[in-house]
Amino acid sequence: MMNYKGGVGKTTLTANIAAEMAKTGMEVLLVDLDPQANLTLSFISIEQWQNLDRLERTVKHWYDAYLDKDEDMSLKDLIISPPMVNSRLDTDPESGRIDLICSHLELINVDMELSSRLGGNTDRTIRSNYLRVLTRLKNKLDEIKGEYDVIIIDCPPNFNLITQNAIVASDFYIVPAKADYLSTLGINTLIRHVEELKRKFNQYSRQSNDPDTSTISPHMLGVIFTMVSYRNQQPISAQSDYINQIKRDRHCFTNFLRESKTIFAHAPESGIPVVLQRKNEQQELICKEVNGMVNEIFMLSNLS
Ligand SMILES: Nc1ncnc2c1ncn2[C@@H]1O[C@H](COP(=O)(O)OP(=O)(O)O)[C@@H](O)[C@H]1O
Ligand SMILES: [Mg+2]
C-alpha cells in the first residue's frame, strides 16, 4: 500500500483489508514500514509497543542489526500476534489470523543510513551495493512468505529507500487516494517513480553475475478511493470529477471506502478494525465495500 501523501486513509484501508482477508480464512502478515507506526498502533497498545522496543523487536532494530553489525537477522523474530484482533477472529472457526511486524519512530534515520551504503568506486560495486540495499527486505520476506497467504506492507508517505525496499519485495501495489486535486496530482508521479525503479533495478540485476538476484515486476493493481462522501448514493460531484479523471489513465477499484469520521476515529484505539466490529447500518456498508475490494484484489491478482 503506498502513496506519497499522508492522511489519505492508507493505514485505515490496510488494517481493514487485512481484517477482511483474515475473516475469509487467510493467514495475513502485516508489515508496518511507516515510522509514524499508525498501523502498529491500530493493533497493539502503546505499552505493548514500548515493550517490543525494549526487546528490540521492531523493524527498525532489524535494519539496525544489518547496518551496525552486518547481522543477518531473520524477520521471524519480529513477528507478533496482536491479541485483540486475533481473539475476535478466533470467535469464528473459519477465520484465519493476522500477524504483525511493528514499526518504530526512528525508522526515519534508517533511511539515511541505508543511503550511505549506496555508491562505490566502480560500476561493479555501485551495482552490487545498490542491489544489496534494495533487496534487503525482499530476501528476508522470501524466507517467511510460505507461512502466509498474503503479506501487506504499509509504506511511509515518501519514496525513500525503505519504500523502495517494499516495492522490490512486492508482487503488487495498491495506491489508496483521496479524490481531490492534490491527491490526484501525485498518482502519476508515483507510478512513474515505480517504473523508473523497476527499470534501474532490472538493468543492474541483469548486469550482475549474482545468481541470487532476479528481476522484479511490481504490478499496480489499482487506485482505491478512500473517504468518499455520498449524496443520493453517488459520490459527491466534487469527488466524482477527480475519480473520473484518474479512471481515464489508471485502473481504479470499483469499490470505494466511504467517509465516516465517527466510525473510523475510534477503531485504532480498540485494536480491532471496523470490519470486525459489531455492526450498525453504517458499518455494514463499510464491510460491504471492503469485502468488494478484497474480491477485486483476488480477481486482479489471482490470489485467492
Ligand atoms: N474512510 C474514512 N472516513 C473518515 N475518516 C477516515 C477514513 N479513513 C481514514 N480516516 C481518518 O483519517 C486520518 C488519516 O487516516 P490514515 O488511515 O491514518 O491515513 P494515512 O495512513 O494515509 O496517513 C485518521 O484520523 C483516520 O481515522
Ligand atoms: Mg498511515
Short mmCIF file of C-alpha atoms and ligand atoms in Angstrom, two decimals:
data_model
loop_
_atom_site.label_atom_id
_atom_site.label_comp_id
_atom_site.label_asym_id
_atom_site.label_seq_id
_atom_site.Cartn_x
_atom_site.Cartn_y
_atom_site.Cartn_z
CA MET A 1 0.00 0.00 0.00
CA MET A 2 1.56 3.26 -0.93
CA ASN A 3 1.03 6.89 -1.61
CA TYR A 4 3.32 9.91 -1.25
CA LYS A 5 0.68 11.76 0.60
CA GLY A 6 -0.08 11.12 4.24
CA GLY A 7 -3.59 11.29 5.61
CA VAL A 8 -5.22 9.64 2.60
CA GLY A 9 -6.62 6.75 4.64
CA LYS A 10 -3.92 4.30 3.63
CA THR A 11 -3.37 2.77 7.06
CA THR A 12 -7.10 2.54 7.79
CA LEU A 13 -7.60 0.75 4.49
CA THR A 14 -4.65 -1.59 5.10
CA ALA A 15 -5.97 -2.64 8.52
CA ASN A 16 -9.45 -3.28 7.20
CA ILE A 17 -8.40 -5.15 4.07
CA ALA A 18 -6.16 -7.34 6.23
CA ALA A 19 -9.02 -8.00 8.65
CA GLU A 20 -11.41 -8.81 5.82
CA MET A 21 -8.91 -11.24 4.30
CA ALA A 22 -8.37 -12.90 7.69
CA LYS A 23 -12.14 -13.15 8.08
CA THR A 24 -12.27 -15.24 4.91
CA GLY A 25 -9.73 -17.65 6.37
CA MET A 26 -6.45 -16.21 5.15
CA GLU A 27 -3.23 -16.07 7.11
CA VAL A 28 -2.13 -12.45 6.81
CA LEU A 29 1.15 -10.82 7.72
CA LEU A 30 1.16 -7.04 8.07
CA VAL A 31 4.43 -5.12 7.86
CA ASP A 32 4.42 -1.55 9.14
CA LEU A 33 7.21 0.42 7.46
CA ASP A 34 5.88 3.87 8.31
CA PRO A 35 7.82 5.49 11.18
CA GLN A 36 4.55 7.05 12.31
CA ALA A 37 3.61 3.49 13.31
CA ASN A 38 -0.11 4.07 12.88
CA LEU A 39 -0.71 0.55 11.62
CA THR A 40 1.19 -0.87 14.59
CA LEU A 41 -0.87 1.24 16.98
CA SER A 42 -4.09 0.16 15.28
CA PHE A 43 -3.40 -3.34 16.58
CA ILE A 44 -1.40 -3.09 19.80
CA SER A 45 -1.32 -0.70 22.76
CA ILE A 46 1.41 1.87 23.35
CA GLU A 47 2.62 -0.21 26.32
CA GLN A 48 2.94 -3.34 24.18
CA TRP A 49 4.78 -1.31 21.57
CA GLN A 50 7.20 0.13 24.15
CA ASN A 51 7.83 -3.36 25.34
CA LEU A 52 8.73 -4.50 21.81
CA ASP A 53 11.10 -1.56 21.62
CA ARG A 54 12.85 -2.75 24.79
CA LEU A 55 13.01 -6.27 23.40
CA GLU A 56 14.38 -4.85 20.11
CA ARG A 57 11.62 -6.48 18.11
CA THR A 58 10.67 -3.77 15.63
CA VAL A 59 11.61 -3.41 12.00
CA LYS A 60 13.99 -0.60 12.97
CA HIS A 61 16.02 -2.99 15.14
CA TRP A 62 16.12 -5.43 12.26
CA TYR A 63 17.58 -2.79 9.93
CA ASP A 64 19.96 -1.72 12.74
CA ALA A 65 21.29 -5.25 13.08
CA TYR A 66 22.19 -5.13 9.41
CA LEU A 67 23.60 -1.60 9.42
CA ASP A 68 25.53 -1.78 12.71
CA LYS A 69 26.72 -5.35 12.78
CA ASP A 70 26.11 -6.71 9.28
CA GLU A 71 23.95 -9.20 11.08
CA ASP A 72 21.56 -11.33 9.08
CA MET A 73 18.62 -11.35 11.47
CA SER A 74 15.52 -13.25 10.44
CA LEU A 75 12.26 -11.34 10.23
CA LYS A 76 10.70 -14.23 12.09
CA ASP A 77 11.96 -12.88 15.40
CA LEU A 78 9.94 -9.69 14.91
CA ILE A 79 6.56 -11.24 14.20
CA ILE A 80 3.91 -10.78 16.85
CA SER A 81 0.30 -11.86 17.09
CA PRO A 82 -1.76 -8.81 18.07
CA PRO A 83 -4.11 -10.05 20.80
CA MET A 84 -7.33 -8.05 20.37
CA VAL A 85 -7.90 -8.66 16.68
CA ASN A 86 -6.92 -12.31 16.87
CA SER A 87 -9.19 -13.09 19.78
CA ARG A 88 -12.01 -11.52 17.77
CA LEU A 89 -11.04 -13.66 14.76
CA ASP A 90 -10.87 -16.73 16.99
CA THR A 91 -14.60 -16.50 17.68
CA ASP A 92 -15.14 -17.79 14.15
CA PRO A 93 -13.51 -21.17 13.42
CA GLU A 94 -13.41 -20.35 9.70
CA SER A 95 -11.21 -17.32 10.26
CA GLY A 96 -7.52 -17.02 9.60
CA ARG A 97 -5.21 -14.75 11.56
CA ILE A 98 -3.27 -11.51 11.45
CA ASP A 99 0.40 -11.33 12.36
CA LEU A 100 2.28 -8.07 12.55
CA ILE A 101 5.79 -6.69 12.19
CA CYS A 102 5.89 -3.40 14.07
CA SER A 103 7.38 -0.10 13.08
CA HIS A 104 9.45 2.35 15.12
CA LEU A 105 9.62 6.16 15.20
CA GLU A 106 13.33 6.11 14.47
CA LEU A 107 12.90 4.19 11.26
CA ILE A 108 13.27 7.60 9.69
CA ASN A 109 17.02 7.56 10.46
CA VAL A 110 17.44 4.13 8.92
CA ASP A 111 16.68 5.58 5.53
CA MET A 112 19.66 7.93 5.72
CA GLU A 113 21.96 5.16 6.85
CA LEU A 114 20.80 2.90 4.07
CA SER A 115 21.65 5.66 1.56
CA SER A 116 25.17 5.77 2.92
CA ARG A 117 25.52 2.13 1.82
CA LEU A 118 24.94 3.06 -1.79
CA GLY A 119 27.61 4.21 -4.21
CA GLY A 120 31.14 2.92 -4.72
CA ASN A 121 34.30 3.39 -6.78
CA THR A 122 33.49 1.17 -9.71
CA ASP A 123 30.38 0.38 -11.71
CA ARG A 124 30.51 -3.11 -10.35
CA THR A 125 30.50 -2.05 -6.69
CA ILE A 126 27.83 0.59 -7.34
CA ARG A 127 25.64 -2.10 -8.86
CA SER A 128 26.22 -4.67 -6.16
CA ASN A 129 25.73 -2.17 -3.32
CA TYR A 130 22.52 -0.98 -4.91
CA LEU A 131 21.16 -4.49 -5.30
CA ARG A 132 22.21 -5.46 -1.78
CA VAL A 133 20.46 -2.47 -0.17
CA LEU A 134 17.35 -2.72 -2.32
CA THR A 135 16.79 -6.46 -1.88
CA ARG A 136 17.25 -6.40 1.89
CA LEU A 137 13.57 -6.75 2.72
CA LYS A 138 12.69 -8.97 -0.24
CA ASN A 139 15.28 -11.60 0.63
CA LYS A 140 14.12 -11.82 4.20
CA LEU A 141 10.41 -11.82 3.39
CA ASP A 142 11.08 -14.62 0.89
CA GLU A 143 12.21 -16.78 3.81
CA ILE A 144 8.89 -16.47 5.64
CA LYS A 145 6.35 -15.89 2.90
CA GLY A 146 5.47 -19.59 2.66
CA GLU A 147 3.78 -19.28 6.03
CA TYR A 148 1.25 -16.71 4.82
CA ASP A 149 -1.41 -16.38 2.16
CA VAL A 150 -0.65 -12.71 1.80
CA ILE A 151 1.79 -10.13 3.12
CA ILE A 152 0.67 -6.49 3.15
CA ILE A 153 3.15 -3.68 3.64
CA ASP A 154 2.06 -0.21 4.81
CA CYS A 155 4.65 2.13 3.27
CA PRO A 156 5.76 5.52 4.59
CA PRO A 157 4.45 8.53 2.65
CA ASN A 158 7.61 9.06 0.59
CA PHE A 159 9.77 7.29 -1.99
CA ASN A 160 12.85 6.76 0.18
CA LEU A 161 14.86 3.55 0.31
CA ILE A 162 12.51 1.85 2.77
CA THR A 163 9.61 2.35 0.38
CA GLN A 164 11.83 1.14 -2.46
CA ASN A 165 12.65 -1.96 -0.38
CA ALA A 166 8.92 -2.59 -0.11
CA ILE A 167 8.35 -2.21 -3.84
CA VAL A 168 11.20 -4.55 -4.70
CA ALA A 169 9.69 -7.09 -2.30
CA SER A 170 6.17 -6.80 -3.72
CA ASP A 171 4.31 -8.60 -6.48
CA PHE A 172 1.62 -5.93 -6.48
CA TYR A 173 0.97 -2.48 -5.17
CA ILE A 174 -2.19 -0.52 -4.46
CA VAL A 175 -2.48 3.26 -4.30
CA PRO A 176 -5.07 4.46 -1.79
CA ALA A 177 -6.08 8.02 -2.63
CA LYS A 178 -8.48 10.76 -1.73
CA ALA A 179 -10.49 12.12 -4.62
CA ASP A 180 -9.18 15.67 -4.53
CA TYR A 181 -6.87 17.84 -6.59
CA LEU A 182 -3.58 17.37 -4.74
CA SER A 183 -4.04 13.65 -4.22
CA THR A 184 -4.73 13.01 -7.87
CA LEU A 185 -1.70 15.05 -8.96
CA GLY A 186 0.65 12.69 -7.12
CA ILE A 187 -0.58 9.40 -8.55
CA ASN A 188 1.06 9.59 -11.96
CA THR A 189 4.35 10.74 -10.44
CA LEU A 190 4.26 7.84 -8.00
CA ILE A 191 3.65 5.28 -10.72
CA ARG A 192 6.37 6.81 -12.87
CA HIS A 193 8.84 6.51 -9.99
CA VAL A 194 7.97 2.85 -9.53
CA GLU A 195 8.57 2.28 -13.24
CA GLU A 196 11.94 4.03 -13.03
CA LEU A 197 12.90 1.97 -10.01
CA LYS A 198 11.91 -1.21 -11.81
CA ARG A 199 13.94 -0.27 -14.90
CA LYS A 200 17.08 0.58 -12.94
CA PHE A 201 16.82 -2.43 -10.66
CA ASN A 202 16.31 -4.85 -13.54
CA GLN A 203 19.13 -3.31 -15.55
CA TYR A 204 21.54 -3.72 -12.62
CA SER A 205 20.18 -7.15 -11.92
CA ARG A 206 20.82 -8.34 -15.50
CA GLN A 207 24.34 -6.91 -15.46
CA SER A 208 25.19 -8.57 -12.18
CA ASN A 209 26.60 -12.06 -12.08
CA ASP A 210 24.97 -12.85 -8.76
CA PRO A 211 22.71 -15.87 -9.32
CA ASP A 212 20.59 -14.83 -6.31
CA THR A 213 19.38 -11.60 -7.90
CA SER A 214 16.42 -11.77 -10.20
CA THR A 215 14.43 -9.12 -11.97
CA ILE A 216 11.29 -7.62 -10.42
CA SER A 217 7.88 -6.75 -11.82
CA PRO A 218 5.77 -4.99 -9.17
CA HIS A 219 2.37 -4.60 -10.75
CA MET A 220 -0.04 -1.74 -9.98
CA LEU A 221 -3.32 -3.38 -9.00
CA GLY A 222 -5.14 -0.10 -8.93
CA VAL A 223 -6.15 3.07 -7.14
CA ILE A 224 -8.58 2.73 -4.24
CA PHE A 225 -10.52 5.86 -3.38
CA THR A 226 -10.99 6.50 0.31
CA MET A 227 -13.02 8.98 2.35
CA VAL A 228 -15.65 9.19 -0.36
CA SER A 229 -18.73 11.23 0.53
CA TYR A 230 -22.10 10.26 -0.91
CA ARG A 231 -25.21 12.12 -1.88
CA ASN A 232 -28.13 10.14 -3.32
CA GLN A 233 -25.92 7.05 -3.37
CA GLN A 234 -23.43 8.74 -5.68
CA PRO A 235 -20.04 10.21 -4.79
CA ILE A 236 -20.47 13.99 -4.47
CA SER A 237 -19.61 15.76 -7.70
CA ALA A 238 -16.53 17.46 -6.25
CA GLN A 239 -15.07 13.97 -5.85
CA SER A 240 -16.53 12.16 -8.84
CA ASP A 241 -14.79 14.62 -11.18
CA TYR A 242 -11.40 13.56 -9.83
CA ILE A 243 -12.37 9.89 -9.76
CA ASN A 244 -13.35 10.03 -13.42
CA GLN A 245 -10.20 11.88 -14.31
CA ILE A 246 -7.96 9.19 -12.79
CA LYS A 247 -10.08 6.41 -14.24
CA ARG A 248 -9.12 7.64 -17.71
CA ASP A 249 -5.43 6.87 -17.09
CA ARG A 250 -5.31 4.22 -14.39
CA HIS A 251 -7.12 1.17 -13.21
CA CYS A 252 -9.35 2.14 -10.29
CA PHE A 253 -11.19 -0.19 -7.95
CA THR A 254 -14.95 -0.05 -8.38
CA ASN A 255 -15.40 -0.23 -4.59
CA PHE A 256 -14.59 2.93 -2.62
CA LEU A 257 -14.20 3.37 1.11
CA ARG A 258 -16.74 5.85 2.36
CA GLU A 259 -16.08 8.80 4.61
CA SER A 260 -17.17 8.17 8.18
CA LYS A 261 -15.38 10.16 10.83
CA THR A 262 -17.38 8.76 13.74
CA ILE A 263 -16.70 5.14 12.84
CA PHE A 264 -13.04 5.35 11.86
CA ALA A 265 -11.86 7.73 14.56
CA HIS A 266 -12.02 5.22 17.45
CA ALA A 267 -11.16 1.98 15.68
CA PRO A 268 -7.36 2.11 16.19
CA GLU A 269 -7.79 2.52 19.95
CA SER A 270 -9.87 -0.64 20.15
CA GLY A 271 -7.26 -2.73 18.34
CA ILE A 272 -9.97 -4.14 16.08
CA PRO A 273 -10.56 -2.86 12.53
CA VAL A 274 -14.07 -1.67 11.68
CA VAL A 275 -14.94 -4.69 9.52
CA LEU A 276 -14.58 -6.95 12.57
CA GLN A 277 -16.56 -4.79 14.95
CA ARG A 278 -20.20 -5.17 15.93
CA LYS A 279 -22.35 -3.68 13.26
CA ASN A 280 -24.70 -0.80 12.85
CA GLU A 281 -26.05 0.15 9.46
CA GLN A 282 -23.12 2.37 8.56
CA GLN A 283 -20.62 -0.35 9.49
CA GLU A 284 -22.49 -2.84 7.34
CA LEU A 285 -21.96 -0.56 4.37
CA ILE A 286 -18.26 -0.29 5.14
CA CYS A 287 -17.99 -4.08 5.44
CA LYS A 288 -19.60 -4.49 2.05
CA GLU A 289 -17.17 -2.02 0.49
CA VAL A 290 -14.09 -3.68 1.95
CA ASN A 291 -15.39 -7.11 1.05
CA GLY A 292 -15.86 -5.87 -2.52
CA MET A 293 -12.30 -4.54 -2.59
CA VAL A 294 -10.90 -7.84 -1.36
CA ASN A 295 -12.78 -9.66 -4.12
CA GLU A 296 -11.35 -7.22 -6.64
CA ILE A 297 -7.86 -7.87 -5.28
CA PHE A 298 -8.42 -11.61 -5.63
CA MET A 299 -9.60 -11.23 -9.18
CA LEU A 300 -6.87 -8.87 -10.28
CA SER A 301 -4.06 -10.82 -8.66
CA ASN A 302 -5.30 -14.42 -8.87
CA LEU A 303 -4.54 -14.53 -5.16
CA SER A 304 -7.48 -16.36 -3.59
N1 LIG B 1 -12.90 6.48 5.32
C1 LIG B 1 -12.60 7.34 6.30
N2 LIG B 1 -13.54 8.19 6.77
C2 LIG B 1 -13.24 9.07 7.73
N3 LIG B 1 -12.05 9.20 8.31
C3 LIG B 1 -11.07 8.39 7.88
C4 LIG B 1 -11.28 7.41 6.85
N4 LIG B 1 -10.12 6.77 6.64
C5 LIG B 1 -9.24 7.29 7.49
N5 LIG B 1 -9.78 8.27 8.24
C6 LIG B 1 -9.12 9.10 9.27
O1 LIG B 1 -8.20 9.97 8.62
C7 LIG B 1 -6.98 10.03 9.33
C8 LIG B 1 -5.83 9.53 8.43
O2 LIG B 1 -6.07 8.19 8.09
P1 LIG B 1 -4.89 7.13 7.92
O3 LIG B 1 -5.51 5.84 7.55
O4 LIG B 1 -4.01 7.16 9.11
O5 LIG B 1 -4.16 7.78 6.66
P2 LIG B 1 -2.66 7.56 6.10
O6 LIG B 1 -2.19 6.22 6.50
O7 LIG B 1 -2.82 7.72 4.63
O8 LIG B 1 -1.83 8.66 6.69
C9 LIG B 1 -7.17 9.18 10.58
O9 LIG B 1 -7.54 10.03 11.62
C10 LIG B 1 -8.31 8.25 10.22
O10 LIG B 1 -9.07 7.88 11.35
MG MG B 2 -0.52 5.68 7.60
#
